[in-house]
mmCIF file of C-alpha atoms in Angstrom:
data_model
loop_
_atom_site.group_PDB
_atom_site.id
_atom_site.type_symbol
_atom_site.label_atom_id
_atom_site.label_comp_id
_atom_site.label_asym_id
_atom_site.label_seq_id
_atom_site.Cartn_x
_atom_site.Cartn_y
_atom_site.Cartn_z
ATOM 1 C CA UNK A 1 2.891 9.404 12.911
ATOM 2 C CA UNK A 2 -0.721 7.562 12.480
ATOM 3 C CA UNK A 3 -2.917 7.888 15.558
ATOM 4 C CA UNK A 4 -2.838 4.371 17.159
ATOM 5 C CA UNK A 5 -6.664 3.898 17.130
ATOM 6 C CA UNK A 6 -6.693 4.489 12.968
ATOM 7 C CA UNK A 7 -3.845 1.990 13.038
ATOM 8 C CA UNK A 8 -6.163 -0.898 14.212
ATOM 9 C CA UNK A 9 -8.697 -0.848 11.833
ATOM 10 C CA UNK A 10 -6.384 -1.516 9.137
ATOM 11 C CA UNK A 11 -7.143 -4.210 6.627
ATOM 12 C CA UNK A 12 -3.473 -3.887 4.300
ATOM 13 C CA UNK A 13 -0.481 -4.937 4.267
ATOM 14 C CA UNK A 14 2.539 -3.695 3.000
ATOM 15 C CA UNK A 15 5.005 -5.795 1.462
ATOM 16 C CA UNK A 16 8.342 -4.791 -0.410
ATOM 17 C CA UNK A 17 11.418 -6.877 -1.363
ATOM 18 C CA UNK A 18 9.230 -8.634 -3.702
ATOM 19 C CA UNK A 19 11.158 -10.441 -6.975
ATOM 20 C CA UNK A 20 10.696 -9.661 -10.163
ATOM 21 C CA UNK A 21 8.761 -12.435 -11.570
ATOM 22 C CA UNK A 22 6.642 -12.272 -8.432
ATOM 23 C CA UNK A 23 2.794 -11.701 -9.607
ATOM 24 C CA UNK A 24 -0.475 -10.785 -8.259
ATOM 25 C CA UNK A 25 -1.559 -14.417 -8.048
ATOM 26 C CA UNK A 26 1.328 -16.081 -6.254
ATOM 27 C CA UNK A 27 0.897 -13.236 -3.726
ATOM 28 C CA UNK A 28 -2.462 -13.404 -3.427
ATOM 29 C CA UNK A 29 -2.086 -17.361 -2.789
ATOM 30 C CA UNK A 30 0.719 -16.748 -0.210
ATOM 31 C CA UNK A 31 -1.320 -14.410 1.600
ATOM 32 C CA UNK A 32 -4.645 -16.129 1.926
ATOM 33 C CA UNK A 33 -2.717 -19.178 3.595
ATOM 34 C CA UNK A 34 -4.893 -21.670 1.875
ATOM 35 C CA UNK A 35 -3.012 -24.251 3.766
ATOM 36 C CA UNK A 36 -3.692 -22.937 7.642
ATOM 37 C CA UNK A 37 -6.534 -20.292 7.600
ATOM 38 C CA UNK A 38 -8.104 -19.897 4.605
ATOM 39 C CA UNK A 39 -7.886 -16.306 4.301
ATOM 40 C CA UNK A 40 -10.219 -13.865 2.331
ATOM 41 C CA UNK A 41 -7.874 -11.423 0.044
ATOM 42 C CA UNK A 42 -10.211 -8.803 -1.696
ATOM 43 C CA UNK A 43 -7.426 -7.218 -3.816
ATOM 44 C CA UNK A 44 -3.554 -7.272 -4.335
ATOM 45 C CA UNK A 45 -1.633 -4.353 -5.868
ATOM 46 C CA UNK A 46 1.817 -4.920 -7.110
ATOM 47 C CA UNK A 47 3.982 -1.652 -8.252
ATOM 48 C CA UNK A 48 7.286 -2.567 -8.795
ATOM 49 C CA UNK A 49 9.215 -4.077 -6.019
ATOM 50 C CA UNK A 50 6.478 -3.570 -3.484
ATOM 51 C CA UNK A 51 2.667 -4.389 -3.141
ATOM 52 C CA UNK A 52 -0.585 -3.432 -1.364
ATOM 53 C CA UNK A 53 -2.577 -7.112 0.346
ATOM 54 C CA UNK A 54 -5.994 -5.811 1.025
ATOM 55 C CA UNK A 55 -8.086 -8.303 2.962
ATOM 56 C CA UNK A 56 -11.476 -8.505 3.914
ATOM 57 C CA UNK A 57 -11.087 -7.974 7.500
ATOM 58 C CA UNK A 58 -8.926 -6.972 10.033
ATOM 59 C CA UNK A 59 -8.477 -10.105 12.009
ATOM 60 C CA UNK A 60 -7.698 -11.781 8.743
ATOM 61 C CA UNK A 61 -5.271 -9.501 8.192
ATOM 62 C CA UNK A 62 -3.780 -10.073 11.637
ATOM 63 C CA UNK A 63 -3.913 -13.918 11.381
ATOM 64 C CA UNK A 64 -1.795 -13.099 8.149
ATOM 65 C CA UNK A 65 0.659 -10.737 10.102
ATOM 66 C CA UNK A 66 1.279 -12.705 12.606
ATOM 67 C CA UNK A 67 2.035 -15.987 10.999
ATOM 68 C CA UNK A 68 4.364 -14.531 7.936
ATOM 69 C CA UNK A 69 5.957 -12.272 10.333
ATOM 70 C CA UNK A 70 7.092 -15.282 12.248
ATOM 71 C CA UNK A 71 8.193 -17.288 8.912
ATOM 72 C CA UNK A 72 11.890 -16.907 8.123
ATOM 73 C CA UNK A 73 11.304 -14.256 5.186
ATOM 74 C CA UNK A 74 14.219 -15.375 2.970
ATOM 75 C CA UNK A 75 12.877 -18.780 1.850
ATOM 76 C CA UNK A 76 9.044 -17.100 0.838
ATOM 77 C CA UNK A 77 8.901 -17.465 -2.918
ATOM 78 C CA UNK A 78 8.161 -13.829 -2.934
ATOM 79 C CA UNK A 79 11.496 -12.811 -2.637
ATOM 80 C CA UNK A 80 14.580 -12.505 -4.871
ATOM 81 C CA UNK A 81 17.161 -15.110 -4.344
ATOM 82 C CA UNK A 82 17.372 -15.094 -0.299
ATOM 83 C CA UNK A 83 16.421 -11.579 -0.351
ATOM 84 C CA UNK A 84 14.218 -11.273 2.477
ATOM 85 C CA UNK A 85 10.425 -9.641 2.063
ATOM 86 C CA UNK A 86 9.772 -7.036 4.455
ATOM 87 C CA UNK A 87 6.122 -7.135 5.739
ATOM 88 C CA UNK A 88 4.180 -4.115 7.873
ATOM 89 C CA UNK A 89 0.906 -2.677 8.058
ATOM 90 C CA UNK A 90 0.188 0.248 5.115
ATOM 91 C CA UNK A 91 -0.556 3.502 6.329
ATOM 92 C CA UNK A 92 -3.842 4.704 5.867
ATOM 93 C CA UNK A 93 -4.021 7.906 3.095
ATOM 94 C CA UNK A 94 -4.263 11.147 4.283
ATOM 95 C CA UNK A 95 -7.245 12.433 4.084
ATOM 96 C CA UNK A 96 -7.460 16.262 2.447
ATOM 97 C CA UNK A 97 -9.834 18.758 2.510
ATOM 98 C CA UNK A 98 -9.567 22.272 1.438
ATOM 99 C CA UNK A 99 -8.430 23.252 4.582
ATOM 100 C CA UNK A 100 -5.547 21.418 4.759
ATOM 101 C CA UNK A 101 -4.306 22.675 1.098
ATOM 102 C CA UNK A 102 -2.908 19.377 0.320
ATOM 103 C CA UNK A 103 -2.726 20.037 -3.230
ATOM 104 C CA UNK A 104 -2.055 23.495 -4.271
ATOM 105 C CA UNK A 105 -0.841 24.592 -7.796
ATOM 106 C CA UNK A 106 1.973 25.744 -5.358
ATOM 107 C CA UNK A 107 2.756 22.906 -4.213
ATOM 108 C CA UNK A 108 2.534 20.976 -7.813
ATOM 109 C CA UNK A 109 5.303 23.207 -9.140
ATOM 110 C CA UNK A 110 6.369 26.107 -6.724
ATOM 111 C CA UNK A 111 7.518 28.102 -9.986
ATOM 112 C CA UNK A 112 4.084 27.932 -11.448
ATOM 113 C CA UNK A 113 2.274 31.512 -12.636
ATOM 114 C CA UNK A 114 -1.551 31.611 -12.567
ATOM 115 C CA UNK A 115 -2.929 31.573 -15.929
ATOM 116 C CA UNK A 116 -4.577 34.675 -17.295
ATOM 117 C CA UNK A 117 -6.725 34.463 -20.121
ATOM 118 C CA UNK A 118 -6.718 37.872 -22.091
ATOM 119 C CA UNK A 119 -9.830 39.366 -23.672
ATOM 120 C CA UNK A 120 -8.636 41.444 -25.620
ATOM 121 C CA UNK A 121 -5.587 39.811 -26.849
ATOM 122 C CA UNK A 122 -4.727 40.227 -30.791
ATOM 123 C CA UNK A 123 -1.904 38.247 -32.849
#
């Protein structure tokens, strides 16, 4: 769970569902809502079936929320034949320090042996 206060100061969205011949562009134009608010999108990331809206501020990103979350989802052009989009605020990544061991070799591959590097060592 993401501490509620973090939560507001969010400036992405999350949307998956997306078709496959949906690009960057068209969701950049569906999210700035050109036609109502104008909104300013600093960056769209599409991987796969999913994408990452990052807009300039939060209450553009609300404005956004709010009105496609109240669209019926199935007749976006973002979606795949009816398929509805689903739409939510992205988590914010965790953020590591040593502390927290986030990434250990450990935890890369649990079978992993240290590497030794012999002096000494002849063929």
């Amino acid at each position: 769970k993401v501490n509620q206060l973090v939560m507001s100061k969010v400036t992405i969205l999350f949307v998956r569902y997306l078709g496959c011949d949906v690009t960057e562009a068209l969701i950049r134009e569906f999210f700035s809502l050109r036609n109502v608010y104008n909104l300013n999108v600093q960056r769209v990331k599409r991987i796969k079936n999913y994408a990452f809206i990052h807009f300039e501020t939060r209450f553009d990103a609300q404005l956004a929320f709010n009105y496609i979350s109240h669209m019926d989802l199935c007749e976006t052009p973002l979606g795949e034949r009816g398929q509805a989009i689903e739409l939510m605020w992205a988590k914010p990544p965790k953020k590591c320090n040593y502390r927290d061991d986030c990434v250990t070799n450990k935890s890369l591959n649990p079978t992993a042996q240290p590497f030794h590097q012999y002096a000494n060592h002849t063929n």
